């Protein structure tokens, strides 16, 4: 059993703390927000993340997991310090490391000899090497251990990871890296031990590759519409190639969330700093911006003039299984629709408050009432099971734009709807 300090009780930090406690370690998790620390100490988890509230409760009741205000206890008297603070996008597109450096300044005099400082936050290549210099402690190891947590699947991703990547920085880094790998014993995951800069690049490279794949399939869907092909058939044929696979081949309104937008911009900034031209990544970002405008064009073609039109939005979060609205493509589409004068109402299973121009209602049925068109913007499975004849009787105009290729075409068309999907000819 190791004594672990986790600095930051956000999405990554809380999952890290709760899961290490489940693996049998003694964990203290620190945050600067008094209300959050108080709630977590009562095992009250505000975020919608399946399995996480139960795991936090288990750790708190078993006294393997504690939450504290301020970083002192998470830095002193522990064997490992996991830095899980935000690294948002700065004005220049690069990751803002102010919070990381603040923790390291505190750690300089607080951590005991032999402790390992672990960068869990997503940071640009070379950060751990520079941090080791900022820390200035030859008796303290520094490693990079990027997280690969999918929102809505974070607990499973931590406890049953596809891989554990640990990068060593400094002269004592390799031994420290092996100690960090040992913390994950019992997960059964293959471990990759490398240099810290390579480990940091693994995280960016993975997320940016997936973003590229999504931008690619969205452009492919647009081509399918123009030439009369079916994107579902095309991607099915592609996915049977082992070199390609089926993951991230579903067209949609664009990609968003807390990682892809931030990480694509950060990697592009890192490439520019290194004087490496990366047109493929630049095009990936540009294609994503185009996708929201393309969805609006499809809505306009299906509904007609948007000024004054009442549109019902089904789904507001950036993906199903989470309550995260950060950089949600659904809200990007909504903003463009509102600019053209559309009146927007919406429903999402995990959103209970108005979002910008969208007035949030309590059900899909309320959203459909007197609507001039419905838009599926998030792939919540329950939307595929809606009562389509009832919705057909509630709307003003029977038009649906399904940006997630989620709905059962036969049932929707049988109910009398004109259905528009990405990458297919409209069904009516």
Short mmCIF file of C-alpha atoms in Angstrom, two decimals:
data_model
loop_
_atom_site.label_atom_id
_atom_site.label_comp_id
_atom_site.label_asym_id
_atom_site.label_seq_id
_atom_site.Cartn_x
_atom_site.Cartn_y
_atom_site.Cartn_z
CA UNK A 1 0.00 0.00 0.00
CA UNK A 2 1.31 3.45 -0.93
CA UNK A 3 0.45 6.85 0.51
CA UNK A 4 -0.75 9.03 -2.37
CA UNK A 5 -1.52 12.73 -2.50
CA UNK A 6 -3.70 14.03 -5.31
CA UNK A 7 -3.71 17.77 -5.96
CA UNK A 8 -6.95 18.79 -7.65
CA UNK A 9 -10.39 17.24 -7.18
CA UNK A 10 -11.70 17.89 -10.65
CA UNK A 11 -12.73 15.22 -13.13
CA UNK A 12 -9.26 13.67 -13.46
CA UNK A 13 -8.14 14.20 -9.87
CA UNK A 14 -11.29 12.82 -8.30
CA UNK A 15 -11.28 9.74 -10.51
CA UNK A 16 -7.58 9.19 -9.81
CA UNK A 17 -8.05 9.51 -6.06
CA UNK A 18 -11.13 7.28 -5.85
CA UNK A 19 -9.67 4.57 -8.07
CA UNK A 20 -6.31 4.43 -6.28
CA UNK A 21 -8.25 4.05 -3.02
CA UNK A 22 -10.15 1.15 -4.61
CA UNK A 23 -6.80 -0.42 -5.53
CA UNK A 24 -5.91 -0.42 -1.83
CA UNK A 25 -3.80 2.71 -1.47
CA UNK A 26 -4.19 5.42 1.16
CA UNK A 27 -5.19 8.62 -0.64
CA UNK A 28 -5.59 12.25 0.38
CA UNK A 29 -7.14 14.50 -2.28
CA UNK A 30 -6.73 18.27 -2.03
CA UNK A 31 -8.70 21.11 -3.60
CA UNK A 32 -8.98 24.88 -3.14
CA UNK A 33 -12.80 25.06 -3.16
CA UNK A 34 -14.23 24.73 0.39
CA UNK A 35 -17.72 23.74 -0.78
CA UNK A 36 -16.37 20.99 -3.03
CA UNK A 37 -14.12 19.58 -0.29
CA UNK A 38 -17.00 19.59 2.19
CA UNK A 39 -19.34 17.82 -0.24
CA UNK A 40 -16.77 15.20 -1.24
CA UNK A 41 -15.97 14.53 2.41
CA UNK A 42 -19.65 13.57 2.74
CA UNK A 43 -19.20 11.40 -0.39
CA UNK A 44 -21.41 13.74 -2.43
CA UNK A 45 -20.25 13.81 -6.05
CA UNK A 46 -21.74 16.51 -8.25
CA UNK A 47 -20.43 15.31 -11.61
CA UNK A 48 -22.37 12.78 -13.67
CA UNK A 49 -19.87 9.94 -13.97
CA UNK A 50 -21.20 6.37 -13.70
CA UNK A 51 -19.69 4.46 -10.78
CA UNK A 52 -17.71 7.38 -9.37
CA UNK A 53 -20.10 8.36 -6.53
CA UNK A 54 -20.15 4.76 -5.32
CA UNK A 55 -16.36 4.55 -5.46
CA UNK A 56 -15.92 7.81 -3.53
CA UNK A 57 -18.39 6.63 -0.90
CA UNK A 58 -16.58 3.32 -0.55
CA UNK A 59 -13.22 5.06 -0.10
CA UNK A 60 -14.50 7.59 2.42
CA UNK A 61 -16.32 4.97 4.52
CA UNK A 62 -13.29 2.67 4.42
CA UNK A 63 -11.04 5.58 5.49
CA UNK A 64 -8.73 5.03 2.53
CA UNK A 65 -9.82 8.30 0.92
CA UNK A 66 -9.83 11.75 2.50
CA UNK A 67 -10.51 15.21 1.08
CA UNK A 68 -8.72 18.28 2.41
CA UNK A 69 -8.70 22.02 1.78
CA UNK A 70 -5.31 23.26 0.59
CA UNK A 71 -2.36 21.23 -0.60
CA UNK A 72 -0.27 20.78 2.57
CA UNK A 73 -1.46 17.27 3.45
CA UNK A 74 -1.36 16.11 -0.18
CA UNK A 75 2.28 17.16 -0.51
CA UNK A 76 3.87 16.24 2.81
CA UNK A 77 4.18 12.75 4.24
CA UNK A 78 3.17 10.93 1.05
CA UNK A 79 5.08 8.61 -1.26
CA UNK A 80 3.57 9.99 -4.48
CA UNK A 81 2.06 13.34 -5.43
CA UNK A 82 -0.26 13.30 -8.46
CA UNK A 83 -0.68 16.75 -10.00
CA UNK A 84 -4.20 16.88 -11.49
CA UNK A 85 -4.80 20.60 -11.96
CA UNK A 86 -6.33 22.30 -15.02
CA UNK A 87 -4.17 23.18 -18.03
CA UNK A 88 -6.60 25.29 -20.07
CA UNK A 89 -5.90 26.77 -23.48
CA UNK A 90 -4.08 30.09 -23.29
CA UNK A 91 -4.62 33.05 -25.59
CA UNK A 92 -1.93 31.75 -27.95
CA UNK A 93 -3.42 28.25 -28.15
CA UNK A 94 -0.76 26.71 -25.91
CA UNK A 95 -1.59 24.98 -22.62
CA UNK A 96 -1.60 27.34 -19.63
CA UNK A 97 0.68 25.81 -16.98
CA UNK A 98 0.18 28.44 -14.25
CA UNK A 99 -1.58 25.98 -11.93
CA UNK A 100 1.06 23.29 -12.50
CA UNK A 101 3.90 25.65 -11.66
CA UNK A 102 2.07 26.88 -8.56
CA UNK A 103 1.82 23.32 -7.23
CA UNK A 104 5.50 22.69 -7.96
CA UNK A 105 6.53 25.82 -6.05
CA UNK A 106 4.58 24.54 -3.06
CA UNK A 107 6.03 21.06 -3.45
CA UNK A 108 9.64 22.28 -3.53
CA UNK A 109 9.83 22.59 0.26
CA UNK A 110 6.96 20.30 1.22
CA UNK A 111 7.60 16.86 -0.30
CA UNK A 112 9.79 14.45 1.60
CA UNK A 113 12.96 12.85 0.15
CA UNK A 114 12.19 9.87 -2.05
CA UNK A 115 8.75 11.15 -3.02
CA UNK A 116 7.71 10.94 -6.70
CA UNK A 117 5.91 13.88 -8.29
CA UNK A 118 3.60 12.63 -11.05
CA UNK A 119 2.21 14.93 -13.73
CA UNK A 120 -1.26 13.59 -14.50
CA UNK A 121 -2.46 16.85 -16.04
CA UNK A 122 -2.20 17.04 -19.82
CA UNK A 123 0.93 19.10 -20.50
CA UNK A 124 3.00 19.96 -23.60
CA UNK A 125 6.00 17.83 -24.58
CA UNK A 126 9.02 18.69 -22.43
CA UNK A 127 7.08 19.90 -19.41
CA UNK A 128 8.20 17.21 -16.96
CA UNK A 129 11.86 17.87 -17.79
CA UNK A 130 11.35 21.58 -17.18
CA UNK A 131 9.33 20.91 -14.03
CA UNK A 132 12.17 18.82 -12.62
CA UNK A 133 14.33 21.92 -12.92
CA UNK A 134 11.69 24.12 -11.29
CA UNK A 135 11.37 21.64 -8.44
CA UNK A 136 15.12 21.61 -7.94
CA UNK A 137 15.12 18.47 -5.81
CA UNK A 138 17.54 15.71 -6.83
CA UNK A 139 16.08 13.53 -4.06
CA UNK A 140 12.60 13.68 -5.63
CA UNK A 141 11.57 11.82 -8.78
CA UNK A 142 9.49 13.47 -11.50
CA UNK A 143 7.48 11.50 -14.05
CA UNK A 144 4.72 12.06 -16.58
CA UNK A 145 1.72 9.70 -16.35
CA UNK A 146 -0.93 10.96 -18.77
CA UNK A 147 -4.56 10.06 -18.26
CA UNK A 148 -6.70 8.40 -20.92
CA UNK A 149 -10.11 8.76 -19.28
CA UNK A 150 -13.24 8.98 -21.41
CA UNK A 151 -16.05 10.94 -19.82
CA UNK A 152 -18.87 8.55 -19.01
CA UNK A 153 -16.38 5.66 -18.76
CA UNK A 154 -13.72 7.12 -16.48
CA UNK A 155 -13.89 4.56 -13.67
CA UNK A 156 -13.68 1.61 -16.03
CA UNK A 157 -10.89 3.29 -18.01
CA UNK A 158 -8.83 3.76 -14.84
CA UNK A 159 -9.39 0.34 -13.29
CA UNK A 160 -9.23 -1.57 -16.60
CA UNK A 161 -6.98 0.60 -18.76
CA UNK A 162 -5.80 -0.34 -22.23
CA UNK A 163 -2.32 0.87 -21.28
CA UNK A 164 -0.40 2.68 -18.57
CA UNK A 165 2.14 5.16 -19.92
CA UNK A 166 4.80 6.53 -17.60
CA UNK A 167 7.61 8.83 -18.72
CA UNK A 168 10.78 9.34 -16.72
CA UNK A 169 12.39 12.75 -16.27
CA UNK A 170 15.77 13.45 -14.74
CA UNK A 171 18.52 11.13 -13.48
CA UNK A 172 16.31 9.21 -11.02
CA UNK A 173 13.35 9.14 -13.37
CA UNK A 174 13.44 5.53 -14.53
CA UNK A 175 13.34 4.11 -11.01
CA UNK A 176 10.53 6.55 -10.16
CA UNK A 177 8.65 5.50 -13.30
CA UNK A 178 8.78 1.84 -12.28
CA UNK A 179 7.45 2.73 -8.85
CA UNK A 180 4.51 4.54 -10.45
CA UNK A 181 3.78 1.55 -12.69
CA UNK A 182 3.63 -0.55 -9.51
CA UNK A 183 0.70 1.53 -8.26
CA UNK A 184 -1.42 0.12 -11.07
CA UNK A 185 -0.71 -3.49 -10.14
CA UNK A 186 -3.91 -5.48 -10.40
CA UNK A 187 -5.30 -3.61 -13.39
CA UNK A 188 -3.63 -6.04 -15.80
CA UNK A 189 -2.70 -3.25 -18.19
CA UNK A 190 0.44 -3.31 -20.32
CA UNK A 191 2.91 -0.63 -19.24
CA UNK A 192 4.93 1.63 -21.48
CA UNK A 193 7.93 3.19 -19.74
CA UNK A 194 9.62 5.85 -21.81
CA UNK A 195 11.04 9.34 -21.56
CA UNK A 196 8.74 11.99 -20.12
CA UNK A 197 8.57 13.99 -23.35
CA UNK A 198 7.49 10.91 -25.30
CA UNK A 199 4.86 10.09 -22.65
CA UNK A 200 3.45 13.62 -22.84
CA UNK A 201 3.30 13.38 -26.61
CA UNK A 202 1.44 10.04 -26.44
CA UNK A 203 -1.55 11.82 -24.88
CA UNK A 204 -1.67 14.63 -27.43
CA UNK A 205 -0.97 12.32 -30.33
CA UNK A 206 -3.78 9.95 -29.32
CA UNK A 207 -6.44 12.62 -28.90
CA UNK A 208 -5.45 14.50 -32.02
CA UNK A 209 -5.50 11.33 -34.11
CA UNK A 210 -9.05 10.59 -32.94
CA UNK A 211 -10.09 14.17 -33.72
CA UNK A 212 -8.61 13.76 -37.21
CA UNK A 213 -10.58 10.57 -37.69
CA UNK A 214 -13.83 12.35 -36.73
CA UNK A 215 -13.13 15.30 -39.02
CA UNK A 216 -12.31 12.88 -41.81
CA UNK A 217 -15.58 10.97 -41.49
CA UNK A 218 -17.58 14.22 -41.30
CA UNK A 219 -16.05 15.36 -44.59
CA UNK A 220 -16.68 11.91 -46.02
CA UNK A 221 -20.34 12.15 -44.98
CA UNK A 222 -20.67 15.43 -46.83
CA UNK A 223 -19.20 13.81 -49.93
CA UNK A 224 -21.66 10.92 -49.59
CA UNK A 225 -24.57 13.35 -49.61
CA UNK A 226 -23.28 15.02 -52.78
CA UNK A 227 -22.66 11.84 -54.77
CA UNK A 228 -25.58 9.73 -53.49
CA UNK A 229 -23.66 7.26 -51.30
CA UNK A 230 -24.61 6.06 -47.80
CA UNK A 231 -22.07 6.90 -45.10
CA UNK A 232 -23.17 3.95 -42.96
CA UNK A 233 -22.38 1.51 -45.74
CA UNK A 234 -19.12 3.25 -46.52
CA UNK A 235 -17.90 3.19 -42.92
CA UNK A 236 -19.03 -0.41 -42.47
CA UNK A 237 -16.87 -1.39 -45.40
CA UNK A 238 -13.96 0.63 -44.03
CA UNK A 239 -14.27 -0.73 -40.50
CA UNK A 240 -13.76 -4.33 -41.59
CA UNK A 241 -10.18 -3.42 -42.43
CA UNK A 242 -8.14 -4.22 -39.30
CA UNK A 243 -5.89 -1.28 -40.03
CA UNK A 244 -8.84 1.11 -39.68
CA UNK A 245 -11.35 -0.37 -37.25
CA UNK A 246 -14.87 0.83 -36.41
CA UNK A 247 -14.15 3.32 -33.60
CA UNK A 248 -14.67 7.03 -34.32
CA UNK A 249 -16.24 6.46 -37.72
CA UNK A 250 -19.66 7.90 -36.88
CA UNK A 251 -20.44 11.30 -38.41
CA UNK A 252 -21.75 13.99 -36.10
CA UNK A 253 -22.18 17.72 -35.54
CA UNK A 254 -18.48 18.04 -34.70
CA UNK A 255 -16.21 17.08 -31.82
CA UNK A 256 -15.91 18.90 -28.53
CA UNK A 257 -15.59 18.34 -24.79
CA UNK A 258 -12.79 19.12 -22.40
CA UNK A 259 -9.98 17.38 -24.32
CA UNK A 260 -10.11 17.37 -28.11
CA UNK A 261 -10.44 21.15 -28.71
CA UNK A 262 -7.81 21.95 -26.09
CA UNK A 263 -5.38 19.22 -27.10
CA UNK A 264 -5.54 19.87 -30.84
CA UNK A 265 -4.75 23.54 -30.31
CA UNK A 266 -1.99 22.72 -27.82
CA UNK A 267 -0.29 20.21 -30.12
CA UNK A 268 -0.50 22.63 -33.03
CA UNK A 269 1.09 25.30 -30.83
CA UNK A 270 3.84 22.89 -29.76
CA UNK A 271 4.51 22.01 -33.40
CA UNK A 272 4.75 25.69 -34.34
CA UNK A 273 7.17 26.33 -31.45
CA UNK A 274 9.30 23.47 -32.78
CA UNK A 275 9.04 24.92 -36.34
CA UNK A 276 7.18 21.86 -37.59
CA UNK A 277 4.47 22.45 -40.17
CA UNK A 278 1.39 20.36 -39.31
CA UNK A 279 -1.21 21.13 -42.01
CA UNK A 280 -3.14 17.93 -41.30
CA UNK A 281 -3.86 19.01 -37.72
CA UNK A 282 -4.70 22.54 -38.81
CA UNK A 283 -7.19 21.13 -41.33
CA UNK A 284 -8.67 18.88 -38.64
CA UNK A 285 -9.47 21.92 -36.51
CA UNK A 286 -10.79 23.90 -39.47
CA UNK A 287 -13.01 21.03 -40.61
CA UNK A 288 -14.56 20.86 -37.15
CA UNK A 289 -15.50 24.53 -37.29
CA UNK A 290 -17.02 23.98 -40.73
CA UNK A 291 -19.16 21.09 -39.46
CA UNK A 292 -21.35 23.24 -37.21
CA UNK A 293 -22.04 25.60 -40.11
CA UNK A 294 -22.83 22.64 -42.34
CA UNK A 295 -25.42 21.37 -39.84
CA UNK A 296 -27.08 24.78 -39.87
CA UNK A 297 -27.17 24.67 -43.67
CA UNK A 298 -28.93 21.28 -43.51
CA UNK A 299 -31.47 22.65 -41.03
CA UNK A 300 -32.14 25.67 -43.19
CA UNK A 301 -32.65 23.48 -46.27
CA UNK A 302 -35.07 21.23 -44.38
CA UNK A 303 -37.00 23.86 -42.43
CA UNK A 304 -36.76 26.97 -44.56
CA UNK A 305 -35.99 30.47 -43.24
CA UNK A 306 -34.76 30.21 -39.66
CA UNK A 307 -35.81 33.62 -38.36
CA UNK A 308 -38.71 33.06 -36.00
CA UNK A 309 -38.67 29.27 -36.43
CA UNK A 310 -39.12 27.26 -33.23
CA UNK A 311 -36.54 24.47 -33.19
CA UNK A 312 -36.37 21.63 -30.68
CA UNK A 313 -32.88 20.40 -29.81
CA UNK A 314 -32.49 16.86 -28.51
CA UNK A 315 -29.20 16.69 -26.64
CA UNK A 316 -26.94 19.49 -25.42
CA UNK A 317 -23.91 17.83 -23.82
CA UNK A 318 -20.88 17.19 -26.00
CA UNK A 319 -21.59 13.45 -25.91
CA UNK A 320 -23.93 10.98 -24.24
CA UNK A 321 -23.14 9.66 -20.77
CA UNK A 322 -21.92 12.95 -19.32
CA UNK A 323 -23.23 16.29 -18.11
CA UNK A 324 -20.28 18.14 -19.66
CA UNK A 325 -21.20 21.12 -21.83
CA UNK A 326 -17.63 22.32 -22.45
CA UNK A 327 -17.05 23.03 -26.13
CA UNK A 328 -20.20 21.07 -26.94
CA UNK A 329 -20.85 20.90 -30.69
CA UNK A 330 -24.57 20.98 -29.87
CA UNK A 331 -24.14 24.43 -28.33
CA UNK A 332 -21.96 25.56 -31.25
CA UNK A 333 -24.82 24.66 -33.61
CA UNK A 334 -27.32 26.33 -31.29
CA UNK A 335 -25.32 29.57 -31.27
CA UNK A 336 -25.32 29.70 -35.08
CA UNK A 337 -29.05 28.96 -35.25
CA UNK A 338 -29.74 31.72 -32.73
CA UNK A 339 -27.68 34.17 -34.82
CA UNK A 340 -30.11 33.54 -37.66
CA UNK A 341 -33.08 34.31 -35.44
CA UNK A 342 -34.32 30.80 -34.55
CA UNK A 343 -36.14 30.31 -31.25
CA UNK A 344 -34.53 27.35 -29.47
CA UNK A 345 -35.85 24.92 -26.88
CA UNK A 346 -33.97 21.83 -25.81
CA UNK A 347 -33.94 18.68 -23.71
CA UNK A 348 -31.00 16.70 -22.38
CA UNK A 349 -31.17 13.97 -19.71
CA UNK A 350 -28.28 15.56 -17.79
CA UNK A 351 -28.97 19.27 -18.24
CA UNK A 352 -31.47 21.10 -16.06
CA UNK A 353 -30.70 24.75 -16.79
CA UNK A 354 -30.92 27.06 -19.78
CA UNK A 355 -27.82 27.07 -21.98
CA UNK A 356 -27.15 30.35 -23.74
CA UNK A 357 -29.89 30.81 -26.33
CA UNK A 358 -31.50 27.44 -25.52
CA UNK A 359 -34.44 27.30 -23.13
CA UNK A 360 -34.19 23.88 -21.50
CA UNK A 361 -37.42 21.95 -20.99
CA UNK A 362 -38.20 18.83 -18.95
CA UNK A 363 -38.83 16.29 -21.73
CA UNK A 364 -38.52 15.55 -25.43
CA UNK A 365 -42.31 15.76 -25.67
CA UNK A 366 -42.29 19.37 -24.43
CA UNK A 367 -39.51 20.24 -26.85
CA UNK A 368 -41.53 18.84 -29.76
CA UNK A 369 -44.65 20.87 -29.01
CA UNK A 370 -45.27 23.34 -31.90
CA UNK A 371 -41.73 22.84 -33.22
CA UNK A 372 -40.92 23.71 -36.82
CA UNK A 373 -38.13 21.15 -36.72
CA UNK A 374 -36.32 18.76 -34.37
CA UNK A 375 -32.55 18.27 -34.22
CA UNK A 376 -30.76 15.30 -32.64
CA UNK A 377 -27.42 16.70 -31.47
CA UNK A 378 -26.27 14.24 -28.78
CA UNK A 379 -26.37 10.46 -29.11
CA UNK A 380 -28.41 9.66 -25.98
CA UNK A 381 -29.80 6.12 -26.57
CA UNK A 382 -33.22 7.06 -25.20
CA UNK A 383 -33.82 9.35 -28.17
CA UNK A 384 -33.98 6.30 -30.43
CA UNK A 385 -36.88 4.96 -28.33
CA UNK A 386 -39.14 8.01 -28.37
CA UNK A 387 -42.83 7.76 -29.23
CA UNK A 388 -42.63 9.01 -32.79
CA UNK A 389 -46.38 9.03 -33.57
CA UNK A 390 -46.95 11.12 -30.43
CA UNK A 391 -44.18 13.52 -31.38
CA UNK A 392 -45.58 13.76 -34.91
CA UNK A 393 -48.85 14.90 -33.42
CA UNK A 394 -47.11 17.54 -31.28
CA UNK A 395 -44.88 19.30 -33.80
CA UNK A 396 -45.97 22.06 -36.15
CA UNK A 397 -43.84 20.65 -38.99
CA UNK A 398 -42.69 17.04 -39.24
CA UNK A 399 -39.00 17.62 -39.91
CA UNK A 400 -36.07 16.00 -38.10
CA UNK A 401 -32.35 16.57 -38.69
CA UNK A 402 -30.51 13.67 -37.05
CA UNK A 403 -26.84 14.65 -36.82
CA UNK A 404 -25.92 11.44 -34.98
CA UNK A 405 -27.47 8.86 -37.36
CA UNK A 406 -29.21 7.55 -34.25
CA UNK A 407 -32.90 7.33 -35.02
CA UNK A 408 -34.75 4.29 -36.46
CA UNK A 409 -35.44 5.46 -39.99
CA UNK A 410 -38.44 3.19 -40.64
CA UNK A 411 -40.30 4.21 -37.47
CA UNK A 412 -39.60 7.91 -37.89
CA UNK A 413 -40.69 7.96 -41.54
CA UNK A 414 -43.74 5.80 -40.77
CA UNK A 415 -44.79 8.46 -38.24
CA UNK A 416 -44.78 10.97 -41.06
CA UNK A 417 -41.49 12.76 -40.52
CA UNK A 418 -39.14 14.04 -43.19
CA UNK A 419 -35.79 12.77 -41.88
CA UNK A 420 -32.42 14.30 -42.75
CA UNK A 421 -29.26 12.49 -41.63
CA UNK A 422 -25.60 13.17 -42.21
CA UNK A 423 -24.15 11.22 -45.12
CA UNK A 424 -27.44 9.91 -46.47
CA UNK A 425 -30.18 11.05 -48.77
CA UNK A 426 -33.17 12.47 -46.89
CA UNK A 427 -35.96 10.00 -46.07
CA UNK A 428 -39.59 11.00 -46.28
#
